[in-house]
Amino acid sequence: MERVLADALLTQSREPGALLGTLCGGEASAERAETLRLVLQRLEERGAGAGALAKAAHEVAKGHLVPLLQASQGGGPARPRVLRAASAALRSCARLAGPELAVTLAEEALRELPDAPAVELLAAVAPCLRAPEDAPLLRRLARASVELALAGDAPPAVGARLLPALAQSAEPALRAAWDALSSARPGSVGNTGPELLVLSALTEKLLPNHERHGDLDARLCGRFWRTVQAGLGCAQDALTRKRARYLLQRAVQVSAELAVDCSCGPQDTKGPSLFWWSEKKRDELLNFWENYILIMEVLEGNQIHVIKPVLPKLNSLFEYAVSEENGCWLFHPSWHMCVYKRMFEGENKVLAKEGVIHFLELYEVKSLPHSPELSEFITGPLMDALSESSLYSRSPGQPLGSGSPLGLKLQKFLVTYTSLLPEETKSHFLLKFIQRMADRHWCAVPVLFLSRALASIPSCKALGGEGLLALRDVLQCTMITHQVLLRGAAQCYLLQTAMRLVDVEKVSLSDVSAFLMSLRQEESLGRGTMLWTELCDWLHVNERYFKQSSIGGSDGCEASLNAYVKNLVQEFVKSPGWEKESSFMPDGLEARLTALMVLLAVDVEGVKTKFREKQRTQNVLRIFLDPLLDALGKLGTNAYMPLLRTDRCLQLLYEVSTALQASIMSAAESVSQFVLRRLTMNELQDVADLDRCQLYLMVLAELVSLQVKQGWKAGNPISRVISPLKNACVRHLQEAEGRQEPTLSHQVQRVVSMATLAALCEAVDQHPVLQPDSPNAEPVDRFLSALPLNHMLQKPRSEEQSIGVCPLENGSVFEESSSKGWGKVVSQYLHDQWVCLSFLLRKYHLLIPAMESDMLECFLPAVEMPIQTLQSALDVLTILPAGRILPVFRCMEVLVPKLLTSEETLCIESFDVAWKIISSLSNTQLTFWPNLKAFVHFIFDHEILTIAAKLKGQAYFKIKEIMCKMIEMSSTKSGVFNILMRHCCKSWLAAVSGVSQGPFSSAKDYSELVLEACVFGTVFRRDQRLIQDVQTFIENLGQGCAANIIIENTKRDDYYVRICAIKFLCLLDGSNVSHKLFLEDLAIKLLDKDESASRSRTRYHENSLQHRVKNRVWQTLLVLFPAFDQGEERIKTSICTFLSKLVLKQALTVTLQWCLSHNFSVRLYALVALKKAWHLCKALQFEECGAWATVIECSLSQAESMHGAGNARKNWQRIQDHFFFSTFHPLKDYCLECLEAIFYTLPRLSGLTEEEWITLDKFANFTDIPSNAGSQWYLSGTALSELSPGDWSQQDQGSALGEADSQTEWADVQKKIIPWGQSTLESDLELAFQDRAAKLGKSISRLIVVASLIDKPTNLGGLCRTCEVFGAAVLVVGSLQCVSDRQFQHLSVSAEQWLPLVEVRPSQLMDYLQQKKAEGYTVIGVEQTAQSSDLAQYRFPEKSLLLLGNEREGIPANLIQQLDVCVEIPQQGIIRSLNVHVSGALLIWEYTRQQLLGCAEPPS
């Protein structure tokens, strides 16, 4: 048609130049540009290109086409058509006008790069340039094009048109492009896409063929293959990966076609070539690469059910890749690593997990030769993949606490892989592995399993000092996590790694001690654990082989642990002469290190000697610590001992005091006298000295504890300093009150005195034996009580400033620096004052009046004026930081019960202020939990609860409001409700064993707390569930993991709330009236809770929160029911038996109704339930049910005969075999008072999630609430505990889905055709549908499908998908609004984005069909008519139009008359017609089949 039109125009115009001028005139449009292209191309085909025509072509190119290209840069809907037409016309002009025009245009365009019009112009004229004459220009053009493409932000036309045009150019351009590509600096993964863009555009020229055997062969270049591998494994976009697969596939095809051996050369002298071909192994090579490309294509689908059957083919790749003769690699292992990289980089985490597991399992079945690429892959992409926590989740059906399958496979893999490594490479690999662990911040779960895998490697001398340092760095990474147990376990494994892998000859004891100090002793390295014993054994075995330490024997020969520790203590205790005296405390880290090594040396020595443990410890400690004890003995008498030395001695004394109990008391008098002098003689004068004060007080408290253990006797060395210490502190405080402008030293002494008094008060609290026997108030108590509360210490001026002297004694530092951090000092002073006041209030709580009187004289003002004291407490809470408010809460705990009746408003204010502080601390781990515990003890004090419940005033409702807020906070912060419930239950149980019912009397008023505790528990997120699983796994290791022994279980898990409530209820006595009233009230509220959960509109599904709440409600009721049977008047039948009869009677009524349901599954379950209930009724001899016997027996008999065969019989039998219908007995199993049956066995058998299983051990281990050992609640369960969960879901049994896993290798697998996503089109999205399809390489037929008569969106969506798949030209619909319908989109799966849709309403169909007939289309109706043709006999013409009828009425009669032919589908069945979508799909496929076979003929 186009050639005819062009010839007609040229025939009518005698002068082609005039015709061209006419076409160039007027307004530019796509139609005019396309007409100009047709004429120029026809002139070019005729061979007319000289004289006037050449000149005219030159003018058209320069005067019209080039400006047209530049003008089309602005965009618009017609831009793509204009660009293509102008480019093609320009190419024809260049050929008509001669090569000079092409050269001129190319030179101009090169100067204008990277503009899009210049690219289009170059793409048009590049094929017109001549090889010999224009070689320099071609080279410049090629280099500029490649550089532009590699820049990454080039116009799309570079890859779409310019580079393919270069591929058609002469050899110089191709060589220059290859050189430019090869010389480009290897970039990152982000540069892979542009490189592959260039390579794919030049592929056919870069690979040899039969006609061209030049020296340019990309197969022989390593850079080419590394780029392809980067695209296969690491590229993020599908377009880049597809280009890489295309290059690989073409290279393999070319190699097979040429049948010539080749090799690109090894990457190094040891490894195999990146690519090679040998005709001797042609079949093996083709098989390998076909499987490889298939795997890479299937991975694009990102669907695990499609990918899993292909993984066995990956195993075969490894079999091909390793030579059986010499065990070396035949194929470069980097190709296999690309597959795993692709799996790791995908968005599907399940696929990533499958990839990781598949790689880890390789060495279980194969012995692969060593390769540096494998090691780099393990320490690179594999470790990056292992950092994802979700990969470590349990497999379905795996028991709770059994460990992560991936973690166990990782452990086995690392052991196997390292054992196969050569010794010279093992050290390098392990060092790199550990350094990679230290390079990033790991989550708790991955670093735990990686550390565990390292600890499993057999002992070898692989790591030196650098490796030990890397392990220290990993330890620092573990400290970031908040999961304390996981953090501690990781530290244990890293210590075991060090003991197994460190070469002791390359590290010194100093290196080892520095590494040990990186561990937290309170989390991992605890004395007495198996890990501590293992460390001692390791030191004992290797102590003679360590490298000489910097702190070693003087002769260099004695490098034993004992010598090292002796020198360590001596160096630590003596004050270095070169170190200047400083006002700051020495770092306590060195003291902890020295103490740790001393204790280790003691226990290592214990391995050698056979003395009794206590005697051995004391003897060895005396050997090591003689320098310390000697220095301590001189503290009280040597006033000139350097301050640094005294600080160090006391720090070390504090660290080893627990092990040095007997020896230390010999120096107790000297130490206590030194502390007395330092605290009372104005020797502490600087702010920095306050840290020193804390050290002295800690040492004094430790001495007091040791003395109490040995027996507190009058006149002991410690008791002789306490009284002078108190008196001196009181004197200093009294003197400070009268000073107008106190100096820094006086203020520091004031703070020290208050801190000392607070420490003494706490010591008396801990050791009541220190309390004087006198009942009268001591002078110290009266003084402390009379001190003004919340007194803000004035920021002092130094003595030098007062007299105008600036410098200090020890330098030129200005005194202002000494009072830095004064706010911290003030807060410490206020904290210590409230510590003293808390002690006084508890000591004299009986003197606190309920109302303040107008007493003229108060002996203890702070105690006898509680309102003012409470108001001061509220004031100080606004000043103190979070870490200092504990003593204030303790004071409020004593004051509020006394004032709640008379000063309710003030007490409510104290509640509000305290809660505001606690809620603001919820994200602060260190201070939140201690403050929360003090807050709960304050607000929920049993006296406050009792008084508030009795008054029923605002305080009562405020307490309930806070209770609700705490429960709400528990849903996001586990452990809050635990502390509240534990405290309340313990306070209520205080009276259960006694006569007084005071504390328990308030329990009924707060029964909502117990109710919420019984049903408490949130639904964990997946990440929270993973943490719980791993913690359970660590706990199940028991003593095998030292962290379990050292770290105290805080019992903050949600299930402990329910355990606490249930144990509390089990301890209540049903014969006690108050207890029974409480239980009855709770039971009623539980039933209300169950009813409200049933009425909830929230979606109710298996293991949903509503389902769990209902289960918890009835578990609690089962615990309560036996208590209702207790009492003086016992009823004849137990409550449980009575209730079971009621339930069975109602069950019969309900199940009989459901047996008549229309739904088969409902009837099936109802009949099984009826059978179970009826057998129980007959066994219990229910007389009331005798009237129903005939109906029920007939129903069950009919059910047995109805389910006689087939799938129904299988379901009938399987459901009856479920424990609930076959074994369970409601009286014997539910009514047995056994917590294990209620909370573990039945939930497990019923299919509840494992989060709802509570074992009997957890009840027993929760010791905060006592267990009644004689109670049958804690007996073992029934025979049900021996059963396994069954499947009672009614379903058709088919082939197991897991069969794919059992296959070694499938003969055929799914391979999805991967459509190109929209993201790959970038700026070409505005192209028309045909253009977009053409860009994808999609073939478009001449078939038109008309579906205007179809109404249903589902049929239209299916047709749209079918038309797009088989390449129809257009789909005609009645309204384009159908595209937005969700049902249409669900069926079309985005096909409407790739297929032209045209709207033709049914009323317009007649005109549309006539128009298409005029265009040469054959109109074919899909309808059964009297003259219709058989589809099997009909031959479709190329230009066919299919008209589909309406779903019900078919094609209307008036439209049938417009049809050229009707085609019907032959059928064999009874139903008269097919679905319209199915009918259309059959005809569309038949048309496509005939066109593909080339058998289109005129209609028969």
mmCIF file with all atom_site columns, N, CA and C in Angstrom, residues 1382-1416:
data_model
loop_
_atom_site.group_PDB
_atom_site.id
_atom_site.type_symbol
_atom_site.label_atom_id
_atom_site.label_alt_id
_atom_site.label_comp_id
_atom_site.label_asym_id
_atom_site.label_entity_id
_atom_site.label_seq_id
_atom_site.pdbx_PDB_ins_code
_atom_site.Cartn_x
_atom_site.Cartn_y
_atom_site.Cartn_z
_atom_site.occupancy
_atom_site.B_iso_or_equiv
_atom_site.pdbx_formal_charge
_atom_site.auth_seq_id
_atom_site.auth_comp_id
_atom_site.auth_asym_id
_atom_site.auth_atom_id
_atom_site.pdbx_PDB_model_num
ATOM 1   N N  . ARG A 1 1382 ? -12.256 -4.107  38.973 1.00 0.00 ? 1382 ARG A N  1
ATOM 2   C CA . ARG A 1 1382 ? -11.318 -4.978  39.678 1.00 0.00 ? 1382 ARG A CA 1
ATOM 3   C C  . ARG A 1 1382 ? -11.371 -6.408  39.147 1.00 0.00 ? 1382 ARG A C  1
ATOM 4   N N  . GLN A 1 1383 ? -12.564 -6.884  38.777 1.00 0.00 ? 1383 GLN A N  1
ATOM 5   C CA . GLN A 1 1383 ? -12.666 -8.242  38.237 1.00 0.00 ? 1383 GLN A CA 1
ATOM 6   C C  . GLN A 1 1383 ? -11.948 -8.337  36.886 1.00 0.00 ? 1383 GLN A C  1
ATOM 7   N N  . PHE A 1 1384 ? -12.073 -7.285  36.075 1.00 0.00 ? 1384 PHE A N  1
ATOM 8   C CA . PHE A 1 1384 ? -11.352 -7.256  34.802 1.00 0.00 ? 1384 PHE A CA 1
ATOM 9   C C  . PHE A 1 1384 ? -9.841  -7.315  35.051 1.00 0.00 ? 1384 PHE A C  1
ATOM 10  N N  . GLN A 1 1385 ? -9.355  -6.503  35.960 1.00 0.00 ? 1385 GLN A N  1
ATOM 11  C CA . GLN A 1 1385 ? -7.918  -6.445  36.230 1.00 0.00 ? 1385 GLN A CA 1
ATOM 12  C C  . GLN A 1 1385 ? -7.406  -7.760  36.811 1.00 0.00 ? 1385 GLN A C  1
ATOM 13  N N  . HIS A 1 1386 ? -8.256  -8.415  37.608 1.00 0.00 ? 1386 HIS A N  1
ATOM 14  C CA . HIS A 1 1386 ? -7.845  -9.689  38.201 1.00 0.00 ? 1386 HIS A CA 1
ATOM 15  C C  . HIS A 1 1386 ? -7.611  -10.745 37.124 1.00 0.00 ? 1386 HIS A C  1
ATOM 16  N N  . LEU A 1 1387 ? -8.430  -10.720 36.062 1.00 0.00 ? 1387 LEU A N  1
ATOM 17  C CA . LEU A 1 1387 ? -8.284  -11.696 34.976 1.00 0.00 ? 1387 LEU A CA 1
ATOM 18  C C  . LEU A 1 1387 ? -7.262  -11.268 33.930 1.00 0.00 ? 1387 LEU A C  1
ATOM 19  N N  . SER A 1 1388 ? -7.141  -9.969  33.706 1.00 0.00 ? 1388 SER A N  1
ATOM 20  C CA . SER A 1 1388 ? -6.264  -9.503  32.629 1.00 0.00 ? 1388 SER A CA 1
ATOM 21  C C  . SER A 1 1388 ? -4.795  -9.475  33.021 1.00 0.00 ? 1388 SER A C  1
ATOM 22  N N  . VAL A 1 1389 ? -4.506  -9.384  34.330 1.00 0.00 ? 1389 VAL A N  1
ATOM 23  C CA . VAL A 1 1389 ? -3.128  -9.321  34.861 1.00 0.00 ? 1389 VAL A CA 1
ATOM 24  C C  . VAL A 1 1389 ? -2.259  -8.369  34.038 1.00 0.00 ? 1389 VAL A C  1
ATOM 25  N N  . SER A 1 1390 ? -2.724  -7.142  33.867 1.00 0.00 ? 1390 SER A N  1
ATOM 26  C CA . SER A 1 1390 ? -2.019  -6.025  33.226 1.00 0.00 ? 1390 SER A CA 1
ATOM 27  C C  . SER A 1 1390 ? -1.891  -6.165  31.718 1.00 0.00 ? 1390 SER A C  1
ATOM 28  N N  . ALA A 1 1391 ? -2.623  -7.089  31.079 1.00 0.00 ? 1391 ALA A N  1
ATOM 29  C CA . ALA A 1 1391 ? -2.530  -7.235  29.618 1.00 0.00 ? 1391 ALA A CA 1
ATOM 30  C C  . ALA A 1 1391 ? -2.996  -5.976  28.904 1.00 0.00 ? 1391 ALA A C  1
ATOM 31  N N  . GLU A 1 1392 ? -3.908  -5.201  29.523 1.00 0.00 ? 1392 GLU A N  1
ATOM 32  C CA . GLU A 1 1392 ? -4.416  -3.993  28.868 1.00 0.00 ? 1392 GLU A CA 1
ATOM 33  C C  . GLU A 1 1392 ? -3.320  -2.951  28.653 1.00 0.00 ? 1392 GLU A C  1
ATOM 34  N N  . GLN A 1 1393 ? -2.197  -3.082  29.379 1.00 0.00 ? 1393 GLN A N  1
ATOM 35  C CA . GLN A 1 1393 ? -1.100  -2.140  29.189 1.00 0.00 ? 1393 GLN A CA 1
ATOM 36  C C  . GLN A 1 1393 ? -0.289  -2.439  27.928 1.00 0.00 ? 1393 GLN A C  1
ATOM 37  N N  . TRP A 1 1394 ? -0.471  -3.629  27.363 1.00 0.00 ? 1394 TRP A N  1
ATOM 38  C CA . TRP A 1 1394 ? 0.355   -4.045  26.225 1.00 0.00 ? 1394 TRP A CA 1
ATOM 39  C C  . TRP A 1 1394 ? -0.478  -4.342  24.975 1.00 0.00 ? 1394 TRP A C  1
ATOM 40  N N  . LEU A 1 1395 ? -1.771  -4.089  25.058 1.00 0.00 ? 1395 LEU A N  1
ATOM 41  C CA . LEU A 1 1395 ? -2.666  -4.400  23.944 1.00 0.00 ? 1395 LEU A CA 1
ATOM 42  C C  . LEU A 1 1395 ? -3.515  -3.177  23.623 1.00 0.00 ? 1395 LEU A C  1
ATOM 43  N N  . PRO A 1 1396 ? -3.612  -2.781  22.359 1.00 0.00 ? 1396 PRO A N  1
ATOM 44  C CA . PRO A 1 1396 ? -4.489  -1.644  22.013 1.00 0.00 ? 1396 PRO A CA 1
ATOM 45  C C  . PRO A 1 1396 ? -5.951  -1.993  22.258 1.00 0.00 ? 1396 PRO A C  1
ATOM 46  N N  . LEU A 1 1397 ? -6.636  -1.127  22.982 1.00 0.00 ? 1397 LEU A N  1
ATOM 47  C CA . LEU A 1 1397 ? -8.074  -1.275  23.225 1.00 0.00 ? 1397 LEU A CA 1
ATOM 48  C C  . LEU A 1 1397 ? -8.800  -0.130  22.520 1.00 0.00 ? 1397 LEU A C  1
ATOM 49  N N  . VAL A 1 1398 ? -9.887  -0.482  21.835 1.00 0.00 ? 1398 VAL A N  1
ATOM 50  C CA . VAL A 1 1398 ? -10.687 0.507   21.097 1.00 0.00 ? 1398 VAL A CA 1
ATOM 51  C C  . VAL A 1 1398 ? -12.119 0.415   21.595 1.00 0.00 ? 1398 VAL A C  1
ATOM 52  N N  . GLU A 1 1399 ? -12.729 1.560   21.808 1.00 0.00 ? 1399 GLU A N  1
ATOM 53  C CA . GLU A 1 1399 ? -14.116 1.579   22.271 1.00 0.00 ? 1399 GLU A CA 1
ATOM 54  C C  . GLU A 1 1399 ? -15.065 1.738   21.076 1.00 0.00 ? 1399 GLU A C  1
ATOM 55  N N  . VAL A 1 1400 ? -15.937 0.766   20.886 1.00 0.00 ? 1400 VAL A N  1
ATOM 56  C CA . VAL A 1 1400 ? -17.011 0.822   19.881 1.00 0.00 ? 1400 VAL A CA 1
ATOM 57  C C  . VAL A 1 1400 ? -18.289 0.342   20.575 1.00 0.00 ? 1400 VAL A C  1
ATOM 58  N N  . ARG A 1 1401 ? -19.214 1.230   20.763 1.00 0.00 ? 1401 ARG A N  1
ATOM 59  C CA . ARG A 1 1401 ? -20.445 0.871   21.459 1.00 0.00 ? 1401 ARG A CA 1
ATOM 60  C C  . ARG A 1 1401 ? -21.289 -0.059  20.579 1.00 0.00 ? 1401 ARG A C  1
ATOM 61  N N  . PRO A 1 1402 ? -22.151 -0.872  21.190 1.00 0.00 ? 1402 PRO A N  1
ATOM 62  C CA . PRO A 1 1402 ? -22.978 -1.796  20.386 1.00 0.00 ? 1402 PRO A CA 1
ATOM 63  C C  . PRO A 1 1402 ? -23.776 -1.089  19.302 1.00 0.00 ? 1402 PRO A C  1
ATOM 64  N N  . SER A 1 1403 ? -24.241 0.123   19.566 1.00 0.00 ? 1403 SER A N  1
ATOM 65  C CA . SER A 1 1403 ? -25.025 0.843   18.555 1.00 0.00 ? 1403 SER A CA 1
ATOM 66  C C  . SER A 1 1403 ? -24.162 1.276   17.369 1.00 0.00 ? 1403 SER A C  1
ATOM 67  N N  . GLN A 1 1404 ? -22.858 1.304   17.541 1.00 0.00 ? 1404 GLN A N  1
ATOM 68  C CA . GLN A 1 1404 ? -21.960 1.738   16.474 1.00 0.00 ? 1404 GLN A CA 1
ATOM 69  C C  . GLN A 1 1404 ? -21.319 0.561   15.734 1.00 0.00 ? 1404 GLN A C  1
ATOM 70  N N  . LEU A 1 1405 ? -21.673 -0.649  16.113 1.00 0.00 ? 1405 LEU A N  1
ATOM 71  C CA . LEU A 1 1405 ? -21.004 -1.820  15.556 1.00 0.00 ? 1405 LEU A CA 1
ATOM 72  C C  . LEU A 1 1405 ? -21.245 -1.955  14.053 1.00 0.00 ? 1405 LEU A C  1
ATOM 73  N N  . MET A 1 1406 ? -22.458 -1.660  13.597 1.00 0.00 ? 1406 MET A N  1
ATOM 74  C CA . MET A 1 1406 ? -22.784 -1.811  12.175 1.00 0.00 ? 1406 MET A CA 1
ATOM 75  C C  . MET A 1 1406 ? -21.825 -0.972  11.324 1.00 0.00 ? 1406 MET A C  1
ATOM 76  N N  . ASP A 1 1407 ? -21.664 0.282   11.669 1.00 0.00 ? 1407 ASP A N  1
ATOM 77  C CA . ASP A 1 1407 ? -20.766 1.159   10.912 1.00 0.00 ? 1407 ASP A CA 1
ATOM 78  C C  . ASP A 1 1407 ? -19.322 0.687   11.006 1.00 0.00 ? 1407 ASP A C  1
ATOM 79  N N  . TYR A 1 1408 ? -18.909 0.227   12.181 1.00 0.00 ? 1408 TYR A N  1
ATOM 80  C CA . TYR A 1 1408 ? -17.525 -0.214  12.374 1.00 0.00 ? 1408 TYR A CA 1
ATOM 81  C C  . TYR A 1 1408 ? -17.210 -1.427  11.492 1.00 0.00 ? 1408 TYR A C  1
ATOM 82  N N  . LEU A 1 1409 ? -18.174 -2.397  11.431 1.00 0.00 ? 1409 LEU A N  1
ATOM 83  C CA . LEU A 1 1409 ? -17.951 -3.590  10.613 1.00 0.00 ? 1409 LEU A CA 1
ATOM 84  C C  . LEU A 1 1409 ? -17.864 -3.231  9.124  1.00 0.00 ? 1409 LEU A C  1
ATOM 85  N N  . GLN A 1 1410 ? -18.701 -2.330  8.682  1.00 0.00 ? 1410 GLN A N  1
ATOM 86  C CA . GLN A 1 1410 ? -18.662 -1.917  7.278  1.00 0.00 ? 1410 GLN A CA 1
ATOM 87  C C  . GLN A 1 1410 ? -17.339 -1.217  6.952  1.00 0.00 ? 1410 GLN A C  1
ATOM 88  N N  . GLN A 1 1411 ? -16.861 -0.406  7.899  1.00 0.00 ? 1411 GLN A N  1
ATOM 89  C CA . GLN A 1 1411 ? -15.583 0.278   7.681  1.00 0.00 ? 1411 GLN A CA 1
ATOM 90  C C  . GLN A 1 1411 ? -14.450 -0.735  7.533  1.00 0.00 ? 1411 GLN A C  1
ATOM 91  N N  . LYS A 1 1412 ? -14.414 -1.746  8.370  1.00 0.00 ? 1412 LYS A N  1
ATOM 92  C CA . LYS A 1 1412 ? -13.358 -2.743  8.324  1.00 0.00 ? 1412 LYS A CA 1
ATOM 93  C C  . LYS A 1 1412 ? -13.458 -3.605  7.069  1.00 0.00 ? 1412 LYS A C  1
ATOM 94  N N  . LYS A 1 1413 ? -14.686 -3.853  6.631  1.00 0.00 ? 1413 LYS A N  1
ATOM 95  C CA . LYS A 1 1413 ? -14.835 -4.573  5.365  1.00 0.00 ? 1413 LYS A CA 1
ATOM 96  C C  . LYS A 1 1413 ? -14.192 -3.786  4.237  1.00 0.00 ? 1413 LYS A C  1
ATOM 97  N N  . ALA A 1 1414 ? -14.408 -2.448  4.253  1.00 0.00 ? 1414 ALA A N  1
ATOM 98  C CA . ALA A 1 1414 ? -13.828 -1.606  3.212  1.00 0.00 ? 1414 ALA A CA 1
ATOM 99  C C  . ALA A 1 1414 ? -12.305 -1.634  3.265  1.00 0.00 ? 1414 ALA A C  1
ATOM 100 N N  . GLU A 1 1415 ? -11.729 -1.873  4.445  1.00 0.00 ? 1415 GLU A N  1
ATOM 101 C CA . GLU A 1 1415 ? -10.275 -1.934  4.590  1.00 0.00 ? 1415 GLU A CA 1
ATOM 102 C C  . GLU A 1 1415 ? -9.713  -3.306  4.239  1.00 0.00 ? 1415 GLU A C  1
ATOM 103 N N  . GLY A 1 1416 ? -10.571 -4.206  3.804  1.00 0.00 ? 1416 GLY A N  1
ATOM 104 C CA . GLY A 1 1416 ? -10.088 -5.504  3.366  1.00 0.00 ? 1416 GLY A CA 1
ATOM 105 C C  . GLY A 1 1416 ? -10.179 -6.605  4.403  1.00 0.00 ? 1416 GLY A C  1
#
